[in-house]
Coordinates of C-alpha atoms in Angstrom, one line a residue:
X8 CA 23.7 12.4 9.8
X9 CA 22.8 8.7 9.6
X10 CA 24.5 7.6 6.7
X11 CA 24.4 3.2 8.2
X12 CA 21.5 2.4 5.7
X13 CA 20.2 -1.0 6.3
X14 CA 22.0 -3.4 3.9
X15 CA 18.7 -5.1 3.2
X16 CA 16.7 -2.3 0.9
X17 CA 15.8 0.7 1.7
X18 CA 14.3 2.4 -1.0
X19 CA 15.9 5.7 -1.5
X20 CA 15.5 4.8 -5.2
X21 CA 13.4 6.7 -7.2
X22 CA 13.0 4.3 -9.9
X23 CA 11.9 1.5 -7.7
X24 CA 8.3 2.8 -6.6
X25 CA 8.3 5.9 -8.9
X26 CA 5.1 7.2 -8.5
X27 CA 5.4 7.2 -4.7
X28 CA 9.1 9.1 -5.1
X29 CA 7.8 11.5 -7.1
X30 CA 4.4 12.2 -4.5
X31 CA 7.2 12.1 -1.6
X32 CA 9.4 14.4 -3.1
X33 CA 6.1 17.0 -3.9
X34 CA 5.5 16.8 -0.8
X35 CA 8.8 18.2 0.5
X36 CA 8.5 20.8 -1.4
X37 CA 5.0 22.2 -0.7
X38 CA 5.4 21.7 2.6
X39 CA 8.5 23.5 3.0
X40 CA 10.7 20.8 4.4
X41 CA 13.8 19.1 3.8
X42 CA 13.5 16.0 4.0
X43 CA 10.4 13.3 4.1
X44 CA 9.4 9.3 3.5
X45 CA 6.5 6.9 2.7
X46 CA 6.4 4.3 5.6
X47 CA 4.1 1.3 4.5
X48 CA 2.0 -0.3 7.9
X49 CA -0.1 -3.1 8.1
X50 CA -1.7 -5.1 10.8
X51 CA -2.6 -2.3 13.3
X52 CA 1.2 -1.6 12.9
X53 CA 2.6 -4.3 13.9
X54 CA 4.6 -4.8 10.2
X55 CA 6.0 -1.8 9.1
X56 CA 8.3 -0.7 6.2
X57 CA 10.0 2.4 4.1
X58 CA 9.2 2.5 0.9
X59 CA 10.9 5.4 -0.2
X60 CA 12.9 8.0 1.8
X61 CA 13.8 11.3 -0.1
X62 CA 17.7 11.3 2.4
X63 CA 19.2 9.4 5.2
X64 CA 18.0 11.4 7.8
X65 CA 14.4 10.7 6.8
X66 CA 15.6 6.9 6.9
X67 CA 17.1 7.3 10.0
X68 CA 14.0 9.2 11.7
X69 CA 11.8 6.2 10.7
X70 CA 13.9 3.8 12.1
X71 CA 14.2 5.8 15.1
X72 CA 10.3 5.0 15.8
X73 CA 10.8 1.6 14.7
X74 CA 13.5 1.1 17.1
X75 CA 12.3 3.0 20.4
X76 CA 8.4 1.9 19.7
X77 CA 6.8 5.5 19.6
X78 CA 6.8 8.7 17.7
X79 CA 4.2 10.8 15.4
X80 CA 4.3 8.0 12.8
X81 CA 2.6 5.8 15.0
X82 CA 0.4 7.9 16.6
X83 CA -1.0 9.6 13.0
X84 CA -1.2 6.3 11.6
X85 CA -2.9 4.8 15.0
X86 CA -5.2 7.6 15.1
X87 CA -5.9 8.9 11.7
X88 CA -4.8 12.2 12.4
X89 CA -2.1 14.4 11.0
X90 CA 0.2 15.5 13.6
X91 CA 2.7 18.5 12.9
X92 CA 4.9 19.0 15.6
X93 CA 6.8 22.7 15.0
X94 CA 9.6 22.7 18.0
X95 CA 10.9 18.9 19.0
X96 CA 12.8 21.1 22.2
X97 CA 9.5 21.7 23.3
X98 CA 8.0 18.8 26.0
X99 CA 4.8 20.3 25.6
X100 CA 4.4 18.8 22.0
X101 CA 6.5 15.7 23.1
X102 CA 5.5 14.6 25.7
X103 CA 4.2 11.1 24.6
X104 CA 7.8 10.4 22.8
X105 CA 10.4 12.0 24.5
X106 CA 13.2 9.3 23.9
X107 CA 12.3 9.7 20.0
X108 CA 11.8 13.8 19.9
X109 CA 15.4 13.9 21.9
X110 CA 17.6 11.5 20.0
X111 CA 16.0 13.0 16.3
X112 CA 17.2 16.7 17.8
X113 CA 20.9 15.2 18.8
X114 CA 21.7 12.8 16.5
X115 CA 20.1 14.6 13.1
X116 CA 19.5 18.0 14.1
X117 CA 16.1 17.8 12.9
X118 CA 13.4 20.3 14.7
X119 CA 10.5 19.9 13.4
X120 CA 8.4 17.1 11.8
X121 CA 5.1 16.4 10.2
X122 CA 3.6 12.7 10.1
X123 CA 0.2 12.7 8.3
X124 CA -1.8 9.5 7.4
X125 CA -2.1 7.5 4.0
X126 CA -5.6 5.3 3.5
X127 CA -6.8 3.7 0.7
X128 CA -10.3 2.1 0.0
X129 CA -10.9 3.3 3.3
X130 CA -8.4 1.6 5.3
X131 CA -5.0 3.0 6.7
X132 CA -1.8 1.8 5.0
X133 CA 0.9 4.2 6.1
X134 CA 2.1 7.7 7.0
X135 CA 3.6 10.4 5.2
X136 CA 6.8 11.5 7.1
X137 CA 8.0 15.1 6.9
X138 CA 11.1 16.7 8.3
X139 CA 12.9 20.1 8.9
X140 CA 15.8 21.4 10.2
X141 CA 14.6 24.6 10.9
X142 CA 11.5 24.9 14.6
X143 CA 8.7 26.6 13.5
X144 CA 5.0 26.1 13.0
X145 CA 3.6 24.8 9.6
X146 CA 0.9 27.1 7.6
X147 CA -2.4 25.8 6.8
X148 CA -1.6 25.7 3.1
X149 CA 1.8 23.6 4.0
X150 CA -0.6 21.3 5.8
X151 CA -3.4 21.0 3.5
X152 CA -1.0 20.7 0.9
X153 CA 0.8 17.8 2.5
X154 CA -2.6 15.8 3.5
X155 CA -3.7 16.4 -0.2
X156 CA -0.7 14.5 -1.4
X157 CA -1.4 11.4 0.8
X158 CA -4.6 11.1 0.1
X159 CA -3.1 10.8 -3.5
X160 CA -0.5 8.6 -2.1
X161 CA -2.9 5.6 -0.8
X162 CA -4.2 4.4 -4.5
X163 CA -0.4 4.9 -5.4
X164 CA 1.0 2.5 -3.6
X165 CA -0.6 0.2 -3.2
X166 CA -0.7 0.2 -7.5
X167 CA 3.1 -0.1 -7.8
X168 CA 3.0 -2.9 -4.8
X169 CA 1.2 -5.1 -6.4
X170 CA 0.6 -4.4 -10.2
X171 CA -3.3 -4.9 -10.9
X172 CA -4.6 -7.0 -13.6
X173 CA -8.0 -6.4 -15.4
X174 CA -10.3 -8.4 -12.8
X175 CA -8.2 -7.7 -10.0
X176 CA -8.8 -4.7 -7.3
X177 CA -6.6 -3.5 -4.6
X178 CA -7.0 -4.3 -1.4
X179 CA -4.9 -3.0 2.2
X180 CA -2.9 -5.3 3.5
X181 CA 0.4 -7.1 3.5
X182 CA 1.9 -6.5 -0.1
X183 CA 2.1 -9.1 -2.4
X184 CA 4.0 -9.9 -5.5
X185 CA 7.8 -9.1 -5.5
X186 CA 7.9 -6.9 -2.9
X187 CA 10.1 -7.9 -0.3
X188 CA 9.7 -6.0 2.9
X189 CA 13.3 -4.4 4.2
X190 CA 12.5 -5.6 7.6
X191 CA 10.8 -9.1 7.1
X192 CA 13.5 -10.8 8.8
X193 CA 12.8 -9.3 12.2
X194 CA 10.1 -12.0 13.1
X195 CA 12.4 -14.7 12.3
X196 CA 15.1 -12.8 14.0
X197 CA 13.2 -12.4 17.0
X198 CA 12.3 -16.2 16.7
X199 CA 15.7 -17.2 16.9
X200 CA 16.5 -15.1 19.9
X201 CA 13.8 -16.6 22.1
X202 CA 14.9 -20.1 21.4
X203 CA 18.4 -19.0 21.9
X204 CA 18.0 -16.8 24.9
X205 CA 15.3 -19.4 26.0
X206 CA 12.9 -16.4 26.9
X207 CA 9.4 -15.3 25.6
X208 CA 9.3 -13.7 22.0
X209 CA 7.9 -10.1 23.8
X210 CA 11.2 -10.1 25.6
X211 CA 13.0 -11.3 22.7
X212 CA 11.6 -8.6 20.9
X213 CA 12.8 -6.3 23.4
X214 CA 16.2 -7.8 23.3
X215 CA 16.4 -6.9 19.9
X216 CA 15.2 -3.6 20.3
X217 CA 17.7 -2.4 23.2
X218 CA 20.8 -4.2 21.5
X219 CA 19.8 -1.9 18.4
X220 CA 19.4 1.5 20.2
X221 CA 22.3 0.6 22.3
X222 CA 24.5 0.2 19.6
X223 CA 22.9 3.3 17.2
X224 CA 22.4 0.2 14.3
X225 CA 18.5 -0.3 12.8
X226 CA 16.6 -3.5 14.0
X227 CA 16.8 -4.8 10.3
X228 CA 20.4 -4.6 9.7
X229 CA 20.7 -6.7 13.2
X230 CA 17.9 -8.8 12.6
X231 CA 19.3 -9.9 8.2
X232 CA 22.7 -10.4 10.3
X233 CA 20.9 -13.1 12.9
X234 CA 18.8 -14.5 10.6
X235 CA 21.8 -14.9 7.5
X236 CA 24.2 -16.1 10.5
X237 CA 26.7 -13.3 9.1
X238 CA 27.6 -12.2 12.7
X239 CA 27.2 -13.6 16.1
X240 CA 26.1 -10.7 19.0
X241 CA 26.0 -11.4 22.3
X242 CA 23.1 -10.8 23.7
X243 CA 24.1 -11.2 26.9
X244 CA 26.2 -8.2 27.7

């Protein structure tokens, strides 16, 4: 089990966005699973952030995809489509992610996993992440059930993001207000490396990324530790 949260926030807080908790936590239990998170994306993915995670594990899994650059998160939310992936042993339904499916097997012993897409006023905001234990296909009804609940999710969120007045309407996109994302210093991290490194920001960026799934730590925790000066990692070796 991952229990090396990121230091920053990640919101395993129900009272923080309760609403969103409380959907999350339904949809665990209509769909059967043990375990699932609200991961908020914006710009065609390119920003990306947990709002609320029901366990570690489902905090782990996320960052997983974050880290390695694929999984069903992406994909769902990329292609407005749920994906429900019953056997994570099996390369047939894996084949696009194999580092991700592989190291969520042997590091969390998690077997199976749903990922359905969240939209609001017509535009995709995030993905609905469920996971279990157990292989095994999910039922129509566990399915339906979980897709109902995001729809459900998208108006939700984006509500406790960014509390509306009486003239004001939500909109998708980067939240405003108080909301801090976990992972907002990655950019600047990521900007530091390429000056220090003297390299371009995509292989800064990859830097990152390897030095993270090298050492089994999340980008975020790495990137608040560059960017705060807390720790100095060596890049290099």
């Amino acid at each position: 089990m991952a229990d090396d949260i990121d230091p920053l926030r990640v919101s395993t807080d129900p009272e923080e966005f309760p609403a969103t908790a409380a959907l999350t936590r339904a949809a665990v239990d209509v769909a059967g699973v043990d375990g699932g998170a609200v991961s908020l994306l914006v710009d065609g993915a390119v920003a990306r952030d947990l709002l609320y995670a029901t366990d570690s594990d489902a905090v782990r899994i996320d960052e997983l995809q974050f880290t390695v650059g694929e999984g069903p998160c992406l994909d769902a939310f990329n292609t407005d489509t749920t994906i429900a992936i019953p056997d994570l042993t099996d390369p047939a339904g894996t084949h696009r992610w194999p580092t991700f499916a592989s190291d969520v097997v042997a590091e969390l012993g998690a077997h199976s996993l749903m990922a359905v897409p969240i939209t609001a006023h017509g535009a995709a905001v995030g993905v609905l992440e469920l996971h279990r234990r157990t292989p095994g296909p999910y039922s129509l009804t566990q399915v339906e059930a979980a897709r109902a609940i995001a729809t459900a999710l998208g108006p939700v969120i984006l509500s406790e993001l960014v509390p509306l007045g009486p003239s004001r309407t939500p909109s998708p996109g980067p939240p405003a207000g108080n909301y801090r994302m976990a992972r907002g210093d990655i950019n600047v991290a990521i900007g530091m490396l390429s000056t220090r490194l003297s390299v371009p920001i995509n292989d800064a960026a990859a830097s990152l990324r390897a030095h993270a799934y090298a050492r089994s730590t999340s980008i975020s925790s790495i990137a608040h530790d560059i960017v705060n000066r807390t720790t100095d990692f060596d890049f290099d070796d």
